[in-house]
């Protein structure tokens, strides 16, 4: 029998050494993984303890919140009941302190209005028995439709009416009463006429307000806007034809007049007295 060669023994010895080294590496990796798993397990246990503590605290806070909501709801009901009774007696409450929805079963309609010091709510046309907050300014419902529309911005105006003549009438009224508007075709009158606007000036004003409107369309809109002015002002305005001259030739033009004796809410006869302007007669 031939004995194994020394080269074969050396090869087996090397392979065994490699296997042993690999086993050592795997054991080291296994130990590291066990340490990692153990650390993560400790973290999970700690997080579970935190979750349990948070759930317990959350349950406590929910109980406290429910009790607070129940108390707040009861207080709101009490306040609503008291406010309803006082409103029925004519009380005026600060608008920020009133929840109209809570009063709907007992109060059919509330009116928002202004006093000298703040904005209030009341049952329409009821006087405050304690007379607080100064004199009452005009409420929205006291205003003429033209005044109500004139208080709206352009977006609100579009949502309130799809009538272009009505929107133009509101803007025209706003131009008369709000100096910040700037583009104001109204002119001061004299004697019994406070202010007036000529149909011709109105046509040019409409073309400035509505881009892309032709001269012919603007002329048609003048008549429809005048009709809207009369309707929305509840005929507080008047129409008069005035003969004038241009380039030596006479012509007749309509004018929309606001007379000094017109009953306009918030505008007294004294404040509407105008200075004289030649060519405009009461």
mmCIF file of N, CA and C in Angstrom, residues 143-264:
data_model
loop_
_atom_site.group_PDB
_atom_site.id
_atom_site.type_symbol
_atom_site.label_atom_id
_atom_site.label_comp_id
_atom_site.label_asym_id
_atom_site.label_seq_id
_atom_site.Cartn_x
_atom_site.Cartn_y
_atom_site.Cartn_z
ATOM 1 N N UNK A 143 -80.713 99.860 4.857
ATOM 2 C CA UNK A 143 -80.207 100.532 3.669
ATOM 3 C C UNK A 143 -81.051 100.218 2.445
ATOM 4 N N UNK A 144 -80.989 101.109 1.488
ATOM 5 C CA UNK A 144 -81.609 100.852 0.202
ATOM 6 C C UNK A 144 -80.842 99.733 -0.507
ATOM 7 N N UNK A 145 -81.490 99.001 -1.409
ATOM 8 C CA UNK A 145 -80.772 97.942 -2.144
ATOM 9 C C UNK A 145 -79.513 98.444 -2.835
ATOM 10 N N UNK A 146 -79.562 99.659 -3.392
ATOM 11 C CA UNK A 146 -78.386 100.202 -4.063
ATOM 12 C C UNK A 146 -77.251 100.421 -3.075
ATOM 13 N N UNK A 147 -77.585 100.820 -1.848
ATOM 14 C CA UNK A 147 -76.557 101.015 -0.822
ATOM 15 C C UNK A 147 -75.986 99.685 -0.357
ATOM 16 N N UNK A 148 -76.840 98.679 -0.223
ATOM 17 C CA UNK A 148 -76.384 97.356 0.181
ATOM 18 C C UNK A 148 -75.407 96.788 -0.843
ATOM 19 N N UNK A 149 -75.754 96.893 -2.120
ATOM 20 C CA UNK A 149 -74.873 96.378 -3.170
ATOM 21 C C UNK A 149 -73.572 97.168 -3.245
ATOM 22 N N UNK A 150 -73.656 98.472 -3.011
ATOM 23 C CA UNK A 150 -72.464 99.315 -3.101
ATOM 24 C C UNK A 150 -71.450 98.992 -2.011
ATOM 25 N N UNK A 151 -71.902 98.387 -0.912
ATOM 26 C CA UNK A 151 -70.986 98.020 0.163
ATOM 27 C C UNK A 151 -70.189 96.754 -0.156
ATOM 28 N N UNK A 152 -70.583 96.011 -1.179
ATOM 29 C CA UNK A 152 -69.934 94.741 -1.510
ATOM 30 C C UNK A 152 -68.716 94.971 -2.401
ATOM 31 N N UNK A 153 -67.725 94.079 -2.256
ATOM 32 C CA UNK A 153 -66.612 94.115 -3.196
ATOM 33 C C UNK A 153 -67.049 93.460 -4.504
ATOM 34 N N UNK A 154 -66.178 93.488 -5.492
ATOM 35 C CA UNK A 154 -66.562 93.021 -6.819
ATOM 36 C C UNK A 154 -66.955 91.548 -6.826
ATOM 37 N N UNK A 155 -66.237 90.702 -6.060
ATOM 38 C CA UNK A 155 -66.557 89.274 -6.038
ATOM 39 C C UNK A 155 -67.926 89.036 -5.408
ATOM 40 N N UNK A 156 -68.199 89.697 -4.296
ATOM 41 C CA UNK A 156 -69.502 89.547 -3.647
ATOM 42 C C UNK A 156 -70.614 90.076 -4.542
ATOM 43 N N UNK A 157 -70.300 91.150 -5.271
ATOM 44 C CA UNK A 157 -71.300 91.751 -6.153
ATOM 45 C C UNK A 157 -71.683 90.780 -7.266
ATOM 46 N N UNK A 158 -70.683 90.111 -7.839
ATOM 47 C CA UNK A 158 -70.970 89.137 -8.900
ATOM 48 C C UNK A 158 -71.789 87.969 -8.380
ATOM 49 N N UNK A 159 -71.494 87.530 -7.152
ATOM 50 C CA UNK A 159 -72.241 86.404 -6.593
ATOM 51 C C UNK A 159 -73.651 86.800 -6.169
ATOM 52 N N UNK A 160 -73.866 88.100 -5.944
ATOM 53 C CA UNK A 160 -75.179 88.569 -5.495
ATOM 54 C C UNK A 160 -76.128 88.825 -6.648
ATOM 55 N N UNK A 161 -75.592 89.215 -7.796
ATOM 56 C CA UNK A 161 -76.457 89.502 -8.942
ATOM 57 C C UNK A 161 -75.717 89.199 -10.229
ATOM 58 N N UNK A 162 -76.423 88.577 -11.165
ATOM 59 C CA UNK A 162 -75.825 88.306 -12.474
ATOM 60 C C UNK A 162 -76.215 89.379 -13.490
ATOM 61 N N UNK A 163 -76.806 90.460 -13.007
ATOM 62 C CA UNK A 163 -77.224 91.560 -13.883
ATOM 63 C C UNK A 163 -76.094 92.575 -13.976
ATOM 64 N N UNK A 164 -75.533 92.737 -15.166
ATOM 65 C CA UNK A 164 -74.468 93.727 -15.356
ATOM 66 C C UNK A 164 -74.957 95.146 -15.072
ATOM 67 N N UNK A 165 -76.159 95.564 -15.537
ATOM 68 C CA UNK A 165 -76.625 96.919 -15.197
ATOM 69 C C UNK A 165 -76.739 97.138 -13.688
ATOM 70 N N UNK A 166 -77.169 96.115 -12.941
ATOM 71 C CA UNK A 166 -77.261 96.261 -11.481
ATOM 72 C C UNK A 166 -75.880 96.429 -10.868
ATOM 73 N N UNK A 167 -74.908 95.664 -11.370
ATOM 74 C CA UNK A 167 -73.546 95.791 -10.842
ATOM 75 C C UNK A 167 -72.962 97.165 -11.181
ATOM 76 N N UNK A 168 -73.240 97.633 -12.384
ATOM 77 C CA UNK A 168 -72.758 98.963 -12.763
ATOM 78 C C UNK A 168 -73.423 100.048 -11.930
ATOM 79 N N UNK A 169 -74.717 99.879 -11.651
ATOM 80 C CA UNK A 169 -75.425 100.852 -10.810
ATOM 81 C C UNK A 169 -74.810 100.893 -9.419
ATOM 82 N N UNK A 170 -74.486 99.710 -8.868
ATOM 83 C CA UNK A 170 -73.875 99.653 -7.530
ATOM 84 C C UNK A 170 -72.502 100.314 -7.532
ATOM 85 N N UNK A 171 -71.714 100.042 -8.552
ATOM 86 C CA UNK A 171 -70.385 100.660 -8.642
ATOM 87 C C UNK A 171 -70.501 102.172 -8.812
ATOM 88 N N UNK A 172 -71.503 102.604 -9.581
ATOM 89 C CA UNK A 172 -71.696 104.037 -9.789
ATOM 90 C C UNK A 172 -72.067 104.726 -8.481
ATOM 91 N N UNK A 173 -72.912 104.061 -7.696
ATOM 92 C CA UNK A 173 -73.283 104.626 -6.390
ATOM 93 C C UNK A 173 -72.078 104.640 -5.458
ATOM 94 N N UNK A 174 -71.275 103.579 -5.509
ATOM 95 C CA UNK A 174 -70.075 103.521 -4.679
ATOM 96 C C UNK A 174 -69.114 104.643 -5.049
ATOM 97 N N UNK A 175 -69.002 104.937 -6.347
ATOM 98 C CA UNK A 175 -68.113 106.020 -6.784
ATOM 99 C C UNK A 175 -68.574 107.361 -6.227
ATOM 100 N N UNK A 176 -69.890 107.519 -6.065
ATOM 101 C CA UNK A 176 -70.425 108.774 -5.524
ATOM 102 C C UNK A 176 -70.121 108.938 -4.055
ATOM 103 N N UNK A 177 -70.139 107.834 -3.295
ATOM 104 C CA UNK A 177 -70.050 107.913 -1.832
ATOM 105 C C UNK A 177 -68.673 107.585 -1.272
ATOM 106 N N UNK A 178 -67.817 106.918 -2.083
ATOM 107 C CA UNK A 178 -66.507 106.491 -1.594
ATOM 108 C C UNK A 178 -65.407 107.235 -2.347
ATOM 109 N N UNK A 179 -64.748 108.213 -1.699
ATOM 110 C CA UNK A 179 -63.718 108.999 -2.387
ATOM 111 C C UNK A 179 -62.532 108.151 -2.845
ATOM 112 N N UNK A 180 -62.310 106.991 -2.201
ATOM 113 C CA UNK A 180 -61.162 106.170 -2.551
ATOM 114 C C UNK A 180 -61.313 105.505 -3.920
ATOM 115 N N UNK A 181 -62.549 105.479 -4.455
ATOM 116 C CA UNK A 181 -62.772 104.852 -5.761
ATOM 117 C C UNK A 181 -62.044 105.625 -6.855
ATOM 118 N N UNK A 182 -62.116 106.940 -6.794
ATOM 119 C CA UNK A 182 -61.357 107.769 -7.731
ATOM 120 C C UNK A 182 -62.107 108.118 -9.001
ATOM 121 N N UNK A 183 -62.566 107.120 -9.744
ATOM 122 C CA UNK A 183 -63.244 107.361 -11.023
ATOM 123 C C UNK A 183 -64.712 107.677 -10.741
ATOM 124 N N UNK A 184 -65.001 108.946 -10.534
ATOM 125 C CA UNK A 184 -66.336 109.375 -10.118
ATOM 126 C C UNK A 184 -66.932 110.342 -11.134
ATOM 127 N N UNK A 185 -67.943 109.902 -11.908
ATOM 128 C CA UNK A 185 -68.540 110.790 -12.920
ATOM 129 C C UNK A 185 -69.591 111.736 -12.366
ATOM 130 N N UNK A 186 -69.932 111.619 -11.066
ATOM 131 C CA UNK A 186 -70.964 112.482 -10.485
ATOM 132 C C UNK A 186 -70.427 113.911 -10.358
ATOM 133 N N UNK A 187 -71.330 114.866 -10.492
ATOM 134 C CA UNK A 187 -70.977 116.274 -10.340
ATOM 135 C C UNK A 187 -71.896 116.933 -9.310
ATOM 136 N N UNK A 188 -71.383 117.953 -8.677
ATOM 137 C CA UNK A 188 -72.168 118.698 -7.699
ATOM 138 C C UNK A 188 -73.241 119.515 -8.402
ATOM 139 N N UNK A 189 -74.419 119.587 -7.792
ATOM 140 C CA UNK A 189 -75.503 120.379 -8.354
ATOM 141 C C UNK A 189 -75.670 121.688 -7.604
ATOM 142 N N UNK A 190 -76.829 122.275 -7.730
ATOM 143 C CA UNK A 190 -77.130 123.512 -7.008
ATOM 144 C C UNK A 190 -78.616 123.543 -6.682
ATOM 145 N N UNK A 191 -78.978 124.447 -5.794
ATOM 146 C CA UNK A 191 -80.365 124.606 -5.361
ATOM 147 C C UNK A 191 -80.922 123.266 -4.869
ATOM 148 N N UNK A 192 -81.905 122.724 -5.569
ATOM 149 C CA UNK A 192 -82.566 121.503 -5.087
ATOM 150 C C UNK A 192 -81.862 120.215 -5.547
ATOM 151 N N UNK A 193 -80.786 120.343 -6.315
ATOM 152 C CA UNK A 193 -80.058 119.170 -6.811
ATOM 153 C C UNK A 193 -78.746 119.039 -6.048
ATOM 154 N N UNK A 194 -78.589 117.904 -5.397
ATOM 155 C CA UNK A 194 -77.355 117.660 -4.648
ATOM 156 C C UNK A 194 -76.232 117.240 -5.581
ATOM 157 N N UNK A 195 -76.479 116.187 -6.348
ATOM 158 C CA UNK A 195 -75.493 115.687 -7.291
ATOM 159 C C UNK A 195 -76.207 115.156 -8.523
ATOM 160 N N UNK A 196 -75.459 115.044 -9.616
ATOM 161 C CA UNK A 196 -76.044 114.510 -10.833
ATOM 162 C C UNK A 196 -74.943 113.857 -11.666
ATOM 163 N N UNK A 197 -75.367 113.006 -12.589
ATOM 164 C CA UNK A 197 -74.437 112.400 -13.532
ATOM 165 C C UNK A 197 -75.092 112.426 -14.903
ATOM 166 N N UNK A 198 -74.327 112.859 -15.896
ATOM 167 C CA UNK A 198 -74.835 112.930 -17.261
ATOM 168 C C UNK A 198 -74.770 111.542 -17.920
ATOM 169 N N UNK A 199 -75.723 111.291 -18.824
ATOM 170 C CA UNK A 199 -75.739 110.019 -19.540
ATOM 171 C C UNK A 199 -74.473 109.849 -20.373
ATOM 172 N N UNK A 200 -74.008 110.961 -20.991
ATOM 173 C CA UNK A 200 -72.787 110.886 -21.796
ATOM 174 C C UNK A 200 -71.576 110.527 -20.960
ATOM 175 N N UNK A 201 -71.454 111.128 -19.754
ATOM 176 C CA UNK A 201 -70.347 110.803 -18.859
ATOM 177 C C UNK A 201 -70.464 109.370 -18.359
ATOM 178 N N UNK A 202 -71.706 108.929 -18.157
ATOM 179 C CA UNK A 202 -71.930 107.568 -17.710
ATOM 180 C C UNK A 202 -71.458 106.562 -18.760
ATOM 181 N N UNK A 203 -71.679 106.896 -20.030
ATOM 182 C CA UNK A 203 -71.255 105.999 -21.108
ATOM 183 C C UNK A 203 -69.738 105.828 -21.097
ATOM 184 N N UNK A 204 -69.022 106.933 -20.990
ATOM 185 C CA UNK A 204 -67.554 106.847 -20.952
ATOM 186 C C UNK A 204 -67.085 106.098 -19.704
ATOM 187 N N UNK A 205 -67.762 106.334 -18.588
ATOM 188 C CA UNK A 205 -67.418 105.659 -17.335
ATOM 189 C C UNK A 205 -67.617 104.155 -17.462
ATOM 190 N N UNK A 206 -68.711 103.727 -18.109
ATOM 191 C CA UNK A 206 -68.974 102.298 -18.296
ATOM 192 C C UNK A 206 -67.874 101.657 -19.127
ATOM 193 N N UNK A 207 -67.423 102.339 -20.161
ATOM 194 C CA UNK A 207 -66.351 101.783 -21.006
ATOM 195 C C UNK A 207 -65.042 101.677 -20.229
ATOM 196 N N UNK A 208 -64.834 102.572 -19.252
ATOM 197 C CA UNK A 208 -63.641 102.456 -18.408
ATOM 198 C C UNK A 208 -63.770 101.302 -17.416
ATOM 199 N N UNK A 209 -64.993 101.026 -17.000
ATOM 200 C CA UNK A 209 -65.226 99.953 -16.031
ATOM 201 C C UNK A 209 -65.215 98.583 -16.692
ATOM 202 N N UNK A 210 -65.766 98.483 -17.890
ATOM 203 C CA UNK A 210 -65.915 97.208 -18.584
ATOM 204 C C UNK A 210 -65.067 97.218 -19.856
ATOM 205 N N UNK A 211 -63.902 96.606 -19.778
ATOM 206 C CA UNK A 211 -63.014 96.587 -20.939
ATOM 207 C C UNK A 211 -63.640 95.771 -22.065
ATOM 208 N N UNK A 212 -63.435 96.235 -23.288
ATOM 209 C CA UNK A 212 -63.948 95.521 -24.443
ATOM 210 C C UNK A 212 -65.355 95.891 -24.845
ATOM 211 N N UNK A 213 -66.012 96.768 -24.078
ATOM 212 C CA UNK A 213 -67.365 97.196 -24.422
ATOM 213 C C UNK A 213 -67.288 98.291 -25.485
ATOM 214 N N UNK A 214 -68.006 98.097 -26.567
ATOM 215 C CA UNK A 214 -67.995 99.082 -27.647
ATOM 216 C C UNK A 214 -68.798 100.316 -27.254
ATOM 217 N N UNK A 215 -68.644 101.366 -28.039
ATOM 218 C CA UNK A 215 -69.373 102.608 -27.783
ATOM 219 C C UNK A 215 -70.878 102.378 -27.897
ATOM 220 N N UNK A 216 -71.283 101.588 -28.900
ATOM 221 C CA UNK A 216 -72.714 101.319 -29.099
ATOM 222 C C UNK A 216 -73.278 100.503 -27.930
ATOM 223 N N UNK A 217 -72.515 99.490 -27.483
ATOM 224 C CA UNK A 217 -72.987 98.672 -26.359
ATOM 225 C C UNK A 217 -73.032 99.496 -25.074
ATOM 226 N N UNK A 218 -72.044 100.352 -24.885
ATOM 227 C CA UNK A 218 -72.030 101.204 -23.691
ATOM 228 C C UNK A 218 -73.238 102.136 -23.680
ATOM 229 N N UNK A 219 -73.625 102.617 -24.868
ATOM 230 C CA UNK A 219 -74.792 103.500 -24.956
ATOM 231 C C UNK A 219 -76.056 102.762 -24.543
ATOM 232 N N UNK A 220 -76.166 101.481 -24.951
ATOM 233 C CA UNK A 220 -77.318 100.681 -24.538
ATOM 234 C C UNK A 220 -77.281 100.412 -23.039
ATOM 235 N N UNK A 221 -76.085 100.174 -22.515
ATOM 236 C CA UNK A 221 -75.950 99.898 -21.081
ATOM 237 C C UNK A 221 -76.312 101.108 -20.233
ATOM 238 N N UNK A 222 -76.141 102.296 -20.775
ATOM 239 C CA UNK A 222 -76.507 103.506 -20.025
ATOM 240 C C UNK A 222 -77.985 103.460 -19.647
ATOM 241 N N UNK A 223 -78.843 103.171 -20.604
ATOM 242 C CA UNK A 223 -80.288 103.131 -20.331
ATOM 243 C C UNK A 223 -80.622 102.056 -19.318
ATOM 244 N N UNK A 224 -80.008 100.878 -19.465
ATOM 245 C CA UNK A 224 -80.302 99.780 -18.534
ATOM 246 C C UNK A 224 -79.734 100.072 -17.140
ATOM 247 N N UNK A 225 -78.600 100.757 -17.098
ATOM 248 C CA UNK A 225 -78.019 101.118 -15.795
ATOM 249 C C UNK A 225 -78.872 102.170 -15.102
ATOM 250 N N UNK A 226 -79.404 103.119 -15.858
ATOM 251 C CA UNK A 226 -80.292 104.131 -15.283
ATOM 252 C C UNK A 226 -81.545 103.461 -14.716
ATOM 253 N N UNK A 227 -82.104 102.507 -15.463
ATOM 254 C CA UNK A 227 -83.271 101.768 -14.955
ATOM 255 C C UNK A 227 -82.933 101.050 -13.656
ATOM 256 N N UNK A 228 -81.737 100.448 -13.591
ATOM 257 C CA UNK A 228 -81.317 99.743 -12.379
ATOM 258 C C UNK A 228 -81.131 100.717 -11.222
ATOM 259 N N UNK A 229 -80.592 101.900 -11.502
ATOM 260 C CA UNK A 229 -80.433 102.919 -10.464
ATOM 261 C C UNK A 229 -81.779 103.305 -9.859
ATOM 262 N N UNK A 230 -82.763 103.506 -10.708
ATOM 263 C CA UNK A 230 -84.097 103.883 -10.229
ATOM 264 C C UNK A 230 -84.707 102.761 -9.397
ATOM 265 N N UNK A 231 -84.590 101.527 -9.894
ATOM 266 C CA UNK A 231 -85.202 100.411 -9.187
ATOM 267 C C UNK A 231 -84.513 100.149 -7.853
ATOM 268 N N UNK A 232 -83.181 100.107 -7.854
ATOM 269 C CA UNK A 232 -82.438 99.769 -6.644
ATOM 270 C C UNK A 232 -82.450 100.898 -5.613
ATOM 271 N N UNK A 233 -82.688 102.124 -6.057
ATOM 272 C CA UNK A 233 -82.800 103.239 -5.108
ATOM 273 C C UNK A 233 -84.239 103.458 -4.673
ATOM 274 N N UNK A 234 -85.123 102.583 -5.127
ATOM 275 C CA UNK A 234 -86.557 102.716 -4.844
ATOM 276 C C UNK A 234 -87.066 104.101 -5.256
ATOM 277 N N UNK A 235 -86.614 104.490 -6.448
ATOM 278 C CA UNK A 235 -87.022 105.757 -7.067
ATOM 279 C C UNK A 235 -86.681 106.983 -6.215
ATOM 280 N N UNK A 236 -85.590 106.886 -5.449
ATOM 281 C CA UNK A 236 -85.122 108.069 -4.735
ATOM 282 C C UNK A 236 -84.396 109.024 -5.682
ATOM 283 N N UNK A 237 -83.959 108.495 -6.834
ATOM 284 C CA UNK A 237 -83.302 109.323 -7.838
ATOM 285 C C UNK A 237 -84.332 109.811 -8.861
ATOM 286 N N UNK A 238 -83.960 110.833 -9.588
ATOM 287 C CA UNK A 238 -84.860 111.395 -10.604
ATOM 288 C C UNK A 238 -84.124 111.494 -11.937
ATOM 289 N N UNK A 239 -84.885 111.488 -13.016
ATOM 290 C CA UNK A 239 -84.335 111.629 -14.362
ATOM 291 C C UNK A 239 -84.844 112.939 -14.958
ATOM 292 N N UNK A 240 -83.940 113.683 -15.546
ATOM 293 C CA UNK A 240 -84.339 114.944 -16.184
ATOM 294 C C UNK A 240 -83.573 115.088 -17.490
ATOM 295 N N UNK A 241 -84.257 115.604 -18.490
ATOM 296 C CA UNK A 241 -83.609 115.891 -19.762
ATOM 297 C C UNK A 241 -83.167 117.350 -19.776
ATOM 298 N N UNK A 242 -81.936 117.567 -20.117
ATOM 299 C CA UNK A 242 -81.353 118.911 -20.097
ATOM 300 C C UNK A 242 -80.862 119.267 -21.495
ATOM 301 N N UNK A 243 -81.241 120.436 -21.965
ATOM 302 C CA UNK A 243 -80.776 120.903 -23.283
ATOM 303 C C UNK A 243 -79.447 121.616 -23.122
ATOM 304 N N UNK A 244 -78.471 121.203 -23.906
ATOM 305 C CA UNK A 244 -77.146 121.815 -23.862
ATOM 306 C C UNK A 244 -76.681 122.083 -25.284
ATOM 307 N N UNK A 245 -75.531 122.709 -25.398
ATOM 308 C CA UNK A 245 -74.973 122.993 -26.716
ATOM 309 C C UNK A 245 -73.572 122.403 -26.824
ATOM 310 N N UNK A 246 -73.298 121.865 -28.003
ATOM 311 C CA UNK A 246 -71.976 121.332 -28.289
ATOM 312 C C UNK A 246 -71.622 121.734 -29.709
ATOM 313 N N UNK A 247 -70.486 122.427 -29.845
ATOM 314 C CA UNK A 247 -70.065 122.958 -31.152
ATOM 315 C C UNK A 247 -71.147 123.851 -31.767
ATOM 316 N N UNK A 248 -71.830 124.581 -30.891
ATOM 317 C CA UNK A 248 -72.844 125.523 -31.347
ATOM 318 C C UNK A 248 -74.180 124.906 -31.654
ATOM 319 N N UNK A 249 -74.304 123.567 -31.525
ATOM 320 C CA UNK A 249 -75.559 122.895 -31.843
ATOM 321 C C UNK A 249 -76.226 122.409 -30.558
ATOM 322 N N UNK A 250 -77.532 122.638 -30.438
ATOM 323 C CA UNK A 250 -78.229 122.182 -29.225
ATOM 324 C C UNK A 250 -78.483 120.657 -29.272
ATOM 325 N N UNK A 251 -78.450 120.042 -28.107
ATOM 326 C CA UNK A 251 -78.795 118.623 -27.988
ATOM 327 C C UNK A 251 -79.381 118.394 -26.600
ATOM 328 N N UNK A 252 -80.163 117.350 -26.494
ATOM 329 C CA UNK A 252 -80.803 117.024 -25.221
ATOM 330 C C UNK A 252 -80.156 115.775 -24.631
ATOM 331 N N UNK A 253 -79.823 115.858 -23.358
ATOM 332 C CA UNK A 253 -79.148 114.734 -22.696
ATOM 333 C C UNK A 253 -79.835 114.431 -21.370
ATOM 334 N N UNK A 254 -79.944 113.146 -21.075
ATOM 335 C CA UNK A 254 -80.532 112.745 -19.794
ATOM 336 C C UNK A 254 -79.530 112.929 -18.657
ATOM 337 N N UNK A 255 -80.075 113.240 -17.494
ATOM 338 C CA UNK A 255 -79.265 113.332 -16.291
ATOM 339 C C UNK A 255 -79.956 112.570 -15.164
ATOM 340 N N UNK A 256 -79.168 111.876 -14.382
ATOM 341 C CA UNK A 256 -79.669 111.231 -13.179
ATOM 342 C C UNK A 256 -79.408 112.181 -12.018
ATOM 343 N N UNK A 257 -80.474 112.567 -11.330
ATOM 344 C CA UNK A 257 -80.371 113.571 -10.274
ATOM 345 C C UNK A 257 -80.575 112.956 -8.894
ATOM 346 N N UNK A 258 -79.750 113.383 -7.965
ATOM 347 C CA UNK A 258 -79.995 113.112 -6.549
ATOM 348 C C UNK A 258 -80.372 114.443 -5.923
ATOM 349 N N UNK A 259 -81.642 114.582 -5.581
ATOM 350 C CA UNK A 259 -82.117 115.854 -5.057
ATOM 351 C C UNK A 259 -81.847 115.957 -3.558
ATOM 352 N N UNK A 260 -81.804 117.195 -3.085
ATOM 353 C CA UNK A 260 -81.486 117.423 -1.681
ATOM 354 C C UNK A 260 -82.577 116.917 -0.751
ATOM 355 N N UNK A 261 -83.808 116.785 -1.244
ATOM 356 C CA UNK A 261 -84.885 116.314 -0.379
ATOM 357 C C UNK A 261 -85.123 114.809 -0.512
ATOM 358 N N UNK A 262 -84.232 114.104 -1.237
ATOM 359 C CA UNK A 262 -84.382 112.653 -1.374
ATOM 360 C C UNK A 262 -84.107 111.982 -0.036
ATOM 361 N N UNK A 263 -84.916 111.000 0.288
ATOM 362 C CA UNK A 263 -84.765 110.287 1.553
ATOM 363 C C UNK A 263 -83.800 109.122 1.371
ATOM 364 N N UNK A 264 -82.522 109.397 1.649
ATOM 365 C CA UNK A 264 -81.471 108.387 1.515
ATOM 366 C C UNK A 264 -81.000 108.013 2.925
#
